[in-house]
mmCIF file of C-alpha atoms in Angstrom:
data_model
loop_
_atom_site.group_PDB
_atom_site.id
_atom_site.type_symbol
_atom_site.label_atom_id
_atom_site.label_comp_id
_atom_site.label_asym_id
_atom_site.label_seq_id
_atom_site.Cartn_x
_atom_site.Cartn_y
_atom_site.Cartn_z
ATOM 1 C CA UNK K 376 -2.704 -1.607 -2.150
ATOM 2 C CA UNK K 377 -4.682 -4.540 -1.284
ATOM 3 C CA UNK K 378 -8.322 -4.305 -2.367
ATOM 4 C CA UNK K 379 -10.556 -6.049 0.147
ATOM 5 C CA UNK K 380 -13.937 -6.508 -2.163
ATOM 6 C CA UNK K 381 -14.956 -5.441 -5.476
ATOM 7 C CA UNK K 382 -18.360 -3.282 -5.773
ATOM 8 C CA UNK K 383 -21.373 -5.080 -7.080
ATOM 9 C CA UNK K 384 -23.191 -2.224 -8.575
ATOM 10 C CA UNK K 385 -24.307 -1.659 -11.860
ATOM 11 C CA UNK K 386 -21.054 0.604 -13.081
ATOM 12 C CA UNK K 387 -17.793 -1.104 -12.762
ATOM 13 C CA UNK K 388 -14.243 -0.606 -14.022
ATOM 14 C CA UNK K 389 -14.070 -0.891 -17.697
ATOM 15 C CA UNK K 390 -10.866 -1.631 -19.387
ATOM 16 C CA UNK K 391 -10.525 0.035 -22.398
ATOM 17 C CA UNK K 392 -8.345 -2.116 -24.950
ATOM 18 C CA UNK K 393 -5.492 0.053 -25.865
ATOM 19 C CA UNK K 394 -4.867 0.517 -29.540
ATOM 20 C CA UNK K 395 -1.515 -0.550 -29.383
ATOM 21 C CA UNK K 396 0.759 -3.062 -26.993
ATOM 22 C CA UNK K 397 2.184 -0.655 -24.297
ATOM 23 C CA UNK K 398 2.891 -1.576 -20.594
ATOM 24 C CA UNK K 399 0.092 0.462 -19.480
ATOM 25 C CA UNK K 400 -3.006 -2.272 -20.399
ATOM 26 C CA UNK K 401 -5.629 0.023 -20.358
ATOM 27 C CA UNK K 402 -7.223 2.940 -18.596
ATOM 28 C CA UNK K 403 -9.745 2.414 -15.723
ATOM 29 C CA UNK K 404 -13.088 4.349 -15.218
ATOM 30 C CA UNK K 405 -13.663 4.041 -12.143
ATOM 31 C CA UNK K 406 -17.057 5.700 -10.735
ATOM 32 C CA UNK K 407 -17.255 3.946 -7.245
ATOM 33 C CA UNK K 408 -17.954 5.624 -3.951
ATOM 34 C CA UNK K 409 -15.077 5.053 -2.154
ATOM 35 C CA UNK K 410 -11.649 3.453 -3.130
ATOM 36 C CA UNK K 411 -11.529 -0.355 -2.002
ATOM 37 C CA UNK K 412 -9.305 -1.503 0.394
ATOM 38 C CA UNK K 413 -6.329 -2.543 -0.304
ATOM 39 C CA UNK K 414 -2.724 -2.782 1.348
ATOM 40 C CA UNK K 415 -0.283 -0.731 0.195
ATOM 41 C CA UNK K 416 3.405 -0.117 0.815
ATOM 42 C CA UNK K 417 5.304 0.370 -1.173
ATOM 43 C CA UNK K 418 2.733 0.495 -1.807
ATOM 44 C CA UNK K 419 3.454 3.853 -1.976
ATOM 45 C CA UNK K 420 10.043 8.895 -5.073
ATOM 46 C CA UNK K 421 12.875 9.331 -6.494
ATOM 47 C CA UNK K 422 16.230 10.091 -4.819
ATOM 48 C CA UNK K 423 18.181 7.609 -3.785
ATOM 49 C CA UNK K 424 18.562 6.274 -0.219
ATOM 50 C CA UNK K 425 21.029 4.571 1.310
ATOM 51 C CA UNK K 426 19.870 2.299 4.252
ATOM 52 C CA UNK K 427 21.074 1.093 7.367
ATOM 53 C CA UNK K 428 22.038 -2.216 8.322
ATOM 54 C CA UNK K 429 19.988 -2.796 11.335
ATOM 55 C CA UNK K 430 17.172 -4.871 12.298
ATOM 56 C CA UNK K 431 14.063 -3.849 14.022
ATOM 57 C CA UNK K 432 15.383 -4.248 17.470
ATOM 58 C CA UNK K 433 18.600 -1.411 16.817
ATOM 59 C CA UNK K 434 20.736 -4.247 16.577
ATOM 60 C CA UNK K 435 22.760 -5.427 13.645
ATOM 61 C CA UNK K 436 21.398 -8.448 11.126
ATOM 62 C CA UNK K 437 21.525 -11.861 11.134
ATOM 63 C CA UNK K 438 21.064 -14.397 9.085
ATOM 64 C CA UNK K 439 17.379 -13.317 7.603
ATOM 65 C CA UNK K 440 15.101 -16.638 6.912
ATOM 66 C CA UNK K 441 12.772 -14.944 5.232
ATOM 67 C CA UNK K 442 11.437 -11.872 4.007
ATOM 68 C CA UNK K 443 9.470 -10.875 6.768
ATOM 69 C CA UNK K 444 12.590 -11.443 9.805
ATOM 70 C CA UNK K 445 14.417 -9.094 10.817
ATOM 71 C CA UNK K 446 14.638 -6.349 8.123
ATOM 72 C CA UNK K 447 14.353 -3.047 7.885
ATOM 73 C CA UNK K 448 12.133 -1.975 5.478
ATOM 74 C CA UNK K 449 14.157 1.093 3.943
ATOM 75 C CA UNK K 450 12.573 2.317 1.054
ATOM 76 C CA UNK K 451 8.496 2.304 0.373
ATOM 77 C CA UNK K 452 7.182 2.811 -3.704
ATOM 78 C CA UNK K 453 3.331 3.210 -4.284
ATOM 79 C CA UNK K 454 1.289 5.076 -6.240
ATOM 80 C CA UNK K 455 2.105 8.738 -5.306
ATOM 81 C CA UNK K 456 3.327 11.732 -7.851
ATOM 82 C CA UNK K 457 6.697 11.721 -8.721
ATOM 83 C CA UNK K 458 7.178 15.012 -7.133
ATOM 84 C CA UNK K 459 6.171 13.796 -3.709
ATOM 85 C CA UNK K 460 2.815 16.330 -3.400
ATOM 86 C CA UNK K 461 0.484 14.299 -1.494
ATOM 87 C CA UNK K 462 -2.139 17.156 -1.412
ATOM 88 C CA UNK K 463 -4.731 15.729 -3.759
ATOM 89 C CA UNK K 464 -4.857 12.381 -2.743
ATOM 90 C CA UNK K 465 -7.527 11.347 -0.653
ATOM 91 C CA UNK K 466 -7.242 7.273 -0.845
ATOM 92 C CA UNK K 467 -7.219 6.712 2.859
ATOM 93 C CA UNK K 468 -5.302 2.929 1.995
ATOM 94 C CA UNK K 469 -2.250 5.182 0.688
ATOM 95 C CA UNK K 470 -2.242 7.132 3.534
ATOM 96 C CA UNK K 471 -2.060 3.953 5.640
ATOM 97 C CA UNK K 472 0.503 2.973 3.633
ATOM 98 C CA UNK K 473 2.918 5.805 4.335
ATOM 99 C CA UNK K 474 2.109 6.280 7.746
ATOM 100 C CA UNK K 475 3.154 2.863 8.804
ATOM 101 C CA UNK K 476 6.375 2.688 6.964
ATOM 102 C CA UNK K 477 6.526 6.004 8.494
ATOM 103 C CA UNK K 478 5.679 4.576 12.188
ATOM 104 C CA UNK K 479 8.186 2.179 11.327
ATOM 105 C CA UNK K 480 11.044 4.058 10.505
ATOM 106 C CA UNK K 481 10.584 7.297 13.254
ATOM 107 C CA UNK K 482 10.690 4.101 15.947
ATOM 108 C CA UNK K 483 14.137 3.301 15.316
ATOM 109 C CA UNK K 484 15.000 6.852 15.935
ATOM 110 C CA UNK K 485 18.215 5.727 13.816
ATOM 111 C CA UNK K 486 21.066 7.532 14.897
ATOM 112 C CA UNK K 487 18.554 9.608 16.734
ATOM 113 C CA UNK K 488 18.332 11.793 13.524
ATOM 114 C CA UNK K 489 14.582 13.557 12.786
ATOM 115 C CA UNK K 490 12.965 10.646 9.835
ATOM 116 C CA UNK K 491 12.026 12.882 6.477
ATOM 117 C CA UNK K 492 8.997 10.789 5.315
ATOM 118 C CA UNK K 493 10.167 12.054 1.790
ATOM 119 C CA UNK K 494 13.440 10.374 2.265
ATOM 120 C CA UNK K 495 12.355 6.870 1.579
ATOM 121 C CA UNK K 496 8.756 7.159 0.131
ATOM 122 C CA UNK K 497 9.443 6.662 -3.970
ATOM 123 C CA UNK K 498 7.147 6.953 -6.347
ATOM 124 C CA UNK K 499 6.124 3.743 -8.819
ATOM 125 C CA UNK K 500 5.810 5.862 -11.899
ATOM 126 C CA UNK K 501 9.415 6.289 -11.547
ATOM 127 C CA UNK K 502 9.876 2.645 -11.908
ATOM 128 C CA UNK K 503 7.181 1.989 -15.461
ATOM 129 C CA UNK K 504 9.474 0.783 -18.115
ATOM 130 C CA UNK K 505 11.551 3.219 -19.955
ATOM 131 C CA UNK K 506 14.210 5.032 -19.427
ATOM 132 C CA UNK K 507 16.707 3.858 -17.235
ATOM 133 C CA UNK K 508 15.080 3.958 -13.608
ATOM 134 C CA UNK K 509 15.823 5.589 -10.462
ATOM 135 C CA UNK K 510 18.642 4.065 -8.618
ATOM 136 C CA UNK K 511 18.092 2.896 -4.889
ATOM 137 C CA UNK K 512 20.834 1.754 -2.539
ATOM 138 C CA UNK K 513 20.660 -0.609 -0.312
ATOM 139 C CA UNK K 514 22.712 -3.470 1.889
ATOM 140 C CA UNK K 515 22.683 -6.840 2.270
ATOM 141 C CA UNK K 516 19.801 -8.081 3.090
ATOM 142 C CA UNK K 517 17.680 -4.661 2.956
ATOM 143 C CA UNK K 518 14.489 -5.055 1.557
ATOM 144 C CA UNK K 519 12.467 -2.869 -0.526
ATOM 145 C CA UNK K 520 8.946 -3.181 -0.009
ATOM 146 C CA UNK K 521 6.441 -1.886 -3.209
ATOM 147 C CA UNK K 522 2.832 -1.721 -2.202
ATOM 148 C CA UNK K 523 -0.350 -0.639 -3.857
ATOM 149 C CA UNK K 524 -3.639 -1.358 -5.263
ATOM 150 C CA UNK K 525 -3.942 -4.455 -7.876
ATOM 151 C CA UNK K 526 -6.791 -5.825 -9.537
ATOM 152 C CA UNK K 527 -8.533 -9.101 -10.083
ATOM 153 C CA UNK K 528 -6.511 -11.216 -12.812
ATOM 154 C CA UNK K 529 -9.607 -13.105 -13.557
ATOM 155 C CA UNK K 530 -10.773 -9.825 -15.342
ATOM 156 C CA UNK K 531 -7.599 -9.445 -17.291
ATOM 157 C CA UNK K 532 -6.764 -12.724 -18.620
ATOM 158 C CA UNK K 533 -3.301 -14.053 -18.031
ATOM 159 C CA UNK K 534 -1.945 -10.510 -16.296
ATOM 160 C CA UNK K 535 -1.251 -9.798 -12.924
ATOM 161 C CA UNK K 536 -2.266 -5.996 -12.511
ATOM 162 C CA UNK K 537 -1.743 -3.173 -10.630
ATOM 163 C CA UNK K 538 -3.011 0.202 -10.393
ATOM 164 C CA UNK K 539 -0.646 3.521 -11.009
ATOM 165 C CA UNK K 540 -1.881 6.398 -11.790
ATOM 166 C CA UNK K 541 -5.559 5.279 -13.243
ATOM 167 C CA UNK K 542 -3.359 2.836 -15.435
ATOM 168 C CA UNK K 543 -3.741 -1.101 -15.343
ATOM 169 C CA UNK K 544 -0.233 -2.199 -15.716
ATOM 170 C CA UNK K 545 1.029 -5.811 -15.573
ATOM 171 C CA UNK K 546 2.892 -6.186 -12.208
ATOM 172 C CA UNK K 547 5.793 -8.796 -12.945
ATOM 173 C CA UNK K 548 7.543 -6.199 -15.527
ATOM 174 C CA UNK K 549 7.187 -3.948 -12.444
ATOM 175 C CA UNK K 550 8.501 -5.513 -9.578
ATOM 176 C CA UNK K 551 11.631 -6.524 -12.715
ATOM 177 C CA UNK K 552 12.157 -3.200 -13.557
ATOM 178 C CA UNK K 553 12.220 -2.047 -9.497
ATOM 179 C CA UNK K 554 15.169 -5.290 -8.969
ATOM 180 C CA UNK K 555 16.995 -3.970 -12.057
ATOM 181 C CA UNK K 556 17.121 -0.356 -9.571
ATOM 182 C CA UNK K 557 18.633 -2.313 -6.396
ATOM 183 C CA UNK K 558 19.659 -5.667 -6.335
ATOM 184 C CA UNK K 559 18.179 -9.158 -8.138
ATOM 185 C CA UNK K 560 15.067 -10.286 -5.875
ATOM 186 C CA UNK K 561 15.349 -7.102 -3.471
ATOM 187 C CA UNK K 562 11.626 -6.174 -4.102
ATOM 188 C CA UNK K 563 8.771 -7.324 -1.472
ATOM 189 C CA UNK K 564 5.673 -6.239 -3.848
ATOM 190 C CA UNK K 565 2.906 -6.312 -1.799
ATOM 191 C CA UNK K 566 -0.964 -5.536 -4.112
ATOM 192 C CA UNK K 567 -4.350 -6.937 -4.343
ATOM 193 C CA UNK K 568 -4.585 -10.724 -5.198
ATOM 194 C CA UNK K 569 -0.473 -11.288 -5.241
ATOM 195 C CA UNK K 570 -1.841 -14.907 -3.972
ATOM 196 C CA UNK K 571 -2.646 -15.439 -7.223
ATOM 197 C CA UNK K 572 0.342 -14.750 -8.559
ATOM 198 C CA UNK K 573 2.475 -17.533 -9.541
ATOM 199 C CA UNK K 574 5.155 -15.308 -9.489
ATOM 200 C CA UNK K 575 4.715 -13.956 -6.326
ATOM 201 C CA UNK K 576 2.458 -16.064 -4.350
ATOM 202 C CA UNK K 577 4.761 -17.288 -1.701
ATOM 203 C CA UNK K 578 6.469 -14.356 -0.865
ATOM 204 C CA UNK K 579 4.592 -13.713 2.078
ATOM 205 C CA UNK K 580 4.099 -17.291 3.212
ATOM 206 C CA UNK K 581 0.575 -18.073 3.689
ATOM 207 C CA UNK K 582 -1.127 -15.869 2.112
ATOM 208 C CA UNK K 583 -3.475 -17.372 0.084
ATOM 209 C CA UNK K 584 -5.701 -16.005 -3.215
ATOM 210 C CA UNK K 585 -7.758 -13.224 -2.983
ATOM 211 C CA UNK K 586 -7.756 -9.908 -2.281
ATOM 212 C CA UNK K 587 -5.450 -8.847 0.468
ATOM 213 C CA UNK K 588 -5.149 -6.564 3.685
ATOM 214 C CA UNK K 589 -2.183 -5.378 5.195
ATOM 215 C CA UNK K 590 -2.528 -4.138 8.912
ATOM 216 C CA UNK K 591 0.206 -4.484 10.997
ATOM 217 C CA UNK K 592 -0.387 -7.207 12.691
ATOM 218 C CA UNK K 593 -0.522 -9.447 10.065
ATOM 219 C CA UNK K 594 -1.158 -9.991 6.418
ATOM 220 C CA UNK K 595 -4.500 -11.694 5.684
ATOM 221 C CA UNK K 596 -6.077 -12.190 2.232
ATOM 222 C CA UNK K 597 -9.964 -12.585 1.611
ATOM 223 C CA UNK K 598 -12.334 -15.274 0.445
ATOM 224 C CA UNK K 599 -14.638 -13.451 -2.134
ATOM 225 C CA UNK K 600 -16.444 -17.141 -2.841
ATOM 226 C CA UNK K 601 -17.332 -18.115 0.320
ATOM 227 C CA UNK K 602 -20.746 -20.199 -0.078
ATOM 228 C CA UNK K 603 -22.289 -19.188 3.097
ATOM 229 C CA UNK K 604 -21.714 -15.699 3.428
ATOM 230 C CA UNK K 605 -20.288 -12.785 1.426
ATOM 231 C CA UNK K 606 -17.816 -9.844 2.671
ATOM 232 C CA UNK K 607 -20.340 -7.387 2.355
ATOM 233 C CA UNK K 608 -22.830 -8.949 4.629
ATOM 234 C CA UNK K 609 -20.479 -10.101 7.394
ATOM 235 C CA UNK K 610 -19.682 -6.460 7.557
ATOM 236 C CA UNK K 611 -23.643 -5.444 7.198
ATOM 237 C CA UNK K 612 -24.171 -7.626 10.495
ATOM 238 C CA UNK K 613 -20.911 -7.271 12.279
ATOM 239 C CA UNK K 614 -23.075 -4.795 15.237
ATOM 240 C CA UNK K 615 -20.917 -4.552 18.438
ATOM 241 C CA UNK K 616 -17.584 -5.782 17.163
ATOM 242 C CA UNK K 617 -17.476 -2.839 14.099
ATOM 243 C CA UNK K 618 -15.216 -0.366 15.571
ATOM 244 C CA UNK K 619 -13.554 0.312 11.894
ATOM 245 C CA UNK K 620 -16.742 2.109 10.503
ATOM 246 C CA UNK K 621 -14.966 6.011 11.187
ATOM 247 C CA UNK K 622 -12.654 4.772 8.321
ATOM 248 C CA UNK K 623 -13.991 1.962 6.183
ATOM 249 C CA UNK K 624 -17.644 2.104 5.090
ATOM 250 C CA UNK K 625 -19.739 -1.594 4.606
ATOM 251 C CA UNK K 626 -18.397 -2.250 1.406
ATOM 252 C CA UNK K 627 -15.352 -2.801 2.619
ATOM 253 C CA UNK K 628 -14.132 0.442 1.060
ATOM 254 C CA UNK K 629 -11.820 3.151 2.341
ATOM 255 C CA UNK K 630 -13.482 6.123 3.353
ATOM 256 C CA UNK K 631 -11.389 9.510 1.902
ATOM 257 C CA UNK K 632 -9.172 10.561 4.566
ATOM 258 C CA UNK K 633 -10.404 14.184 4.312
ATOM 259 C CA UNK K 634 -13.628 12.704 5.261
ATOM 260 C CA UNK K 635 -12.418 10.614 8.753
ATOM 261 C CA UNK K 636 -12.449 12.611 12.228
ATOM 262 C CA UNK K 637 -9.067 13.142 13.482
ATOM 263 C CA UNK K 638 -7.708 13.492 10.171
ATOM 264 C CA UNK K 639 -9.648 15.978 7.658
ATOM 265 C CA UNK K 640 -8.320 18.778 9.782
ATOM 266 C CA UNK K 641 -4.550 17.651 9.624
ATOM 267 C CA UNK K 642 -5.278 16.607 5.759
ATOM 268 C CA UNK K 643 -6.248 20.335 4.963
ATOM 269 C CA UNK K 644 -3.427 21.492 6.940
ATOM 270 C CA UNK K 645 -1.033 19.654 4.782
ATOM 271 C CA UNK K 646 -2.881 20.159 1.581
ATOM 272 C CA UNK K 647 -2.599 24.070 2.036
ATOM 273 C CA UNK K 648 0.929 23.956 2.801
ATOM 274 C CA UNK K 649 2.258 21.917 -0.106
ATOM 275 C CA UNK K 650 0.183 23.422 -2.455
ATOM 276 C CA UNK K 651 0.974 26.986 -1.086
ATOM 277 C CA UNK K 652 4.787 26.617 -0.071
ATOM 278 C CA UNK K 653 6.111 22.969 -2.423
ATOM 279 C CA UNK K 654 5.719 19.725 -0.881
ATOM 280 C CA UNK K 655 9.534 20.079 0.179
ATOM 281 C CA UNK K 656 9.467 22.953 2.282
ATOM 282 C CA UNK K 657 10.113 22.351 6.073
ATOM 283 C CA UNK K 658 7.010 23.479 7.215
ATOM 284 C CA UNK K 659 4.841 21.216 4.529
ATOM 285 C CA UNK K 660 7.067 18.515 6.086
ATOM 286 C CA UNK K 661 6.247 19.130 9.796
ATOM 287 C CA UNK K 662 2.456 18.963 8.233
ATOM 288 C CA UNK K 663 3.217 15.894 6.834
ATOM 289 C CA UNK K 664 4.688 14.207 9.581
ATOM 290 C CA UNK K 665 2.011 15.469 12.413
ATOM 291 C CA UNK K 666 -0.414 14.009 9.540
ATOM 292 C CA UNK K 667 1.092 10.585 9.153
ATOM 293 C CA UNK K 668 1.330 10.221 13.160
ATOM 294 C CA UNK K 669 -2.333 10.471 13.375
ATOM 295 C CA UNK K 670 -2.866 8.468 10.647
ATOM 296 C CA UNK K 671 -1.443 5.626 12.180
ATOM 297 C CA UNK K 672 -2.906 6.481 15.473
ATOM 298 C CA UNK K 673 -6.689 6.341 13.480
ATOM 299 C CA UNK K 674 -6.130 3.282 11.480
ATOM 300 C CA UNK K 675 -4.390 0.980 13.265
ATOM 301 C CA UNK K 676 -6.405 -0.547 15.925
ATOM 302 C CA UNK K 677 -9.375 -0.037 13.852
ATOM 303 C CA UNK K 678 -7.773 -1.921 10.781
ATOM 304 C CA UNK K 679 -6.331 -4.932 12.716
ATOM 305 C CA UNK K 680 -9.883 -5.147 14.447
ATOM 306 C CA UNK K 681 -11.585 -5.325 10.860
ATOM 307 C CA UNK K 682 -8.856 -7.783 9.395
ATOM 308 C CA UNK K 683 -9.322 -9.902 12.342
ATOM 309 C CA UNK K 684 -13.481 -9.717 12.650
ATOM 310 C CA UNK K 685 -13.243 -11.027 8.455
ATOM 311 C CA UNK K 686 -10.705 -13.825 10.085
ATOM 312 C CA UNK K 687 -13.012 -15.074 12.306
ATOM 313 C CA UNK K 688 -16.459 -14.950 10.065
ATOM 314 C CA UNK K 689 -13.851 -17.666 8.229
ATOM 315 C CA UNK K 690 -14.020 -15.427 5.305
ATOM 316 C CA UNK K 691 -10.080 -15.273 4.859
ATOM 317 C CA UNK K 692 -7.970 -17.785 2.239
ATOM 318 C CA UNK K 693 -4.401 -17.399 4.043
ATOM 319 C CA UNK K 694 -2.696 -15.243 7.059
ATOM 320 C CA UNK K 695 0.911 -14.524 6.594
ATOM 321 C CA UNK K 696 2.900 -12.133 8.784
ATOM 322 C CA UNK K 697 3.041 -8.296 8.209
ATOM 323 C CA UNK K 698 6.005 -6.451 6.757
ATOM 324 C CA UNK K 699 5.892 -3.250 9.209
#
């Protein structure tokens, strides 16, 4: 996910050195609030799925110019269990996550078959080296798209991290392992300050360093030097134009999704169901759709509105276009 500012208070994450070289860097403690925002897609399991050659309009693919034209996105990996129970996580930037790839794919009404979120949501501890990974099928042209949260390289000298489960792990021998499951270059990683990342800077073109958000309208990442005014208190004084405060608090942070209006009840609903009946039975499914739907419906506007309030306060480094 993208992470749009880093807490100031007195506790922060501290790495923990492992004792030996692993691809998991080091484990996080983490005692903030809220979870920061980040994009996700891919972020955010493990069957495979074979995709469709169409483009977002229903119509077949032409020549794509970049990653962002005319592609489907088929198959989302973030930081979810590998046995697709969503019921104990709470990260609201997840949940946006999912529910826009979601949005995404129940628009194309492909074939006019019923979408299985399940069908194309993977999970990224599938993909930590190891045994050989998960296979995922795909056409030309297809994209996969991995999003979740990352962290601040500055912290971790010469890595590129990401989050999965609690874990630091370096990104690039990620995203490797993931193109080793599809095709060479097939993965569109998407995680907090990828502008920073030689490797995967200009992927999205335009984004710049920073952290990063990912609403759908476009891709923006954010300034955290700015001279003249910080994150925190454009959002502190951002009065009348704040309509984002039901889901992200003024830190810039996520609020828990069992905590938003609109969505605790739906949350429960789902919770109860997977972890009464197995996140694959039907009716845990209908849950999870009906909760997805209104996740989208909650976030959306007020995401793009907070994205774009940060955009004009000048506090952004680079606007690229979105993926969904």
């Amino acid at each position: 996910m993208y992470e749009v500012s880093q807490y100031k208070e007195a506790t922060r994450r501290v790495i923990q050195k492992p004792e030996r070289k692993s691809t998991q860097q080091g484990q996080i403690k983490d005692n903030r609030k809220g979870n920061i925002i980040s994009n996700m897609s891919l972020q955010f399991s493990k069957k495979a799925f074979s995709c469709n050659k169409i483009n977002h309009n229903g119509k077949k693919e032409g020549k794509i110019k970049d990653i962002t034209c005319n592609v489907i996105q088929n198959v989302l990996i973030t930081d979810i269990p590998q046995n697709k129970d969503f019921s104990n996580i709470t990260d609201l930037g997840l949940w946006w996550a999912m529910a826009a790839e979601y949005h995404l794919q129940d628009s194309l009404k492909i074939n006019g078959q019923t979408v299985n979120p399940l069908s194309f949501i993977h999970s990224l501890t599938d993909y930590l080296q190891g045994p050989t990974p998960k296979q995922i099928n795909v056409v030309h042209n297809d994209r996969v798209r991995m999003l979740t949260h990352g962290y601040n390289p500055n912290n971790t000298p010469g890595k590129h991290c990401i989050v999965v489960n609690n874990q630091l792990v370096e990104v690039n021998s990620i995203i490797d392992n993931i193109n080793k499951s599809i095709a060479s270059n097939s993965v569109t990683p998407l995680y907090c300050y990828m502008g920073n990342n030689p490797k995967h800077k200009n992927l999205i073109k335009g984004i710049g360093e920073g952290p990063m958000l990912s609403p759908s309208k476009s891709s923006v990442s954010l300034d955290e030097n700015n001279p003249t005014m910080s994150i925190q208190t454009a959002l502190t004084n951002a009065g009348k134009a704040n309509t984002w405060s039901e889901i992200i608090n003024d830190n810039g942070s996520w609020k828990p999704i069992n905590s938003v209006k609109g969505l605790d009840v739906l949350f429960n609903a789902y919770k109860t169901s997977a972890q009464q009946k197995g996140p694959q039975y039907p009716q845990t499914i209908d849950c999870l759709k009906l909760l997805l739907t209104e996740v989208y419906k909650v976030v959306d506007k007020a995401y793009n509105d907070f994205a774009n309030y940060l955009k004009n306060q000048k506090l952004i480094t680079g606007e690229g276009p979105t993926l969904w």
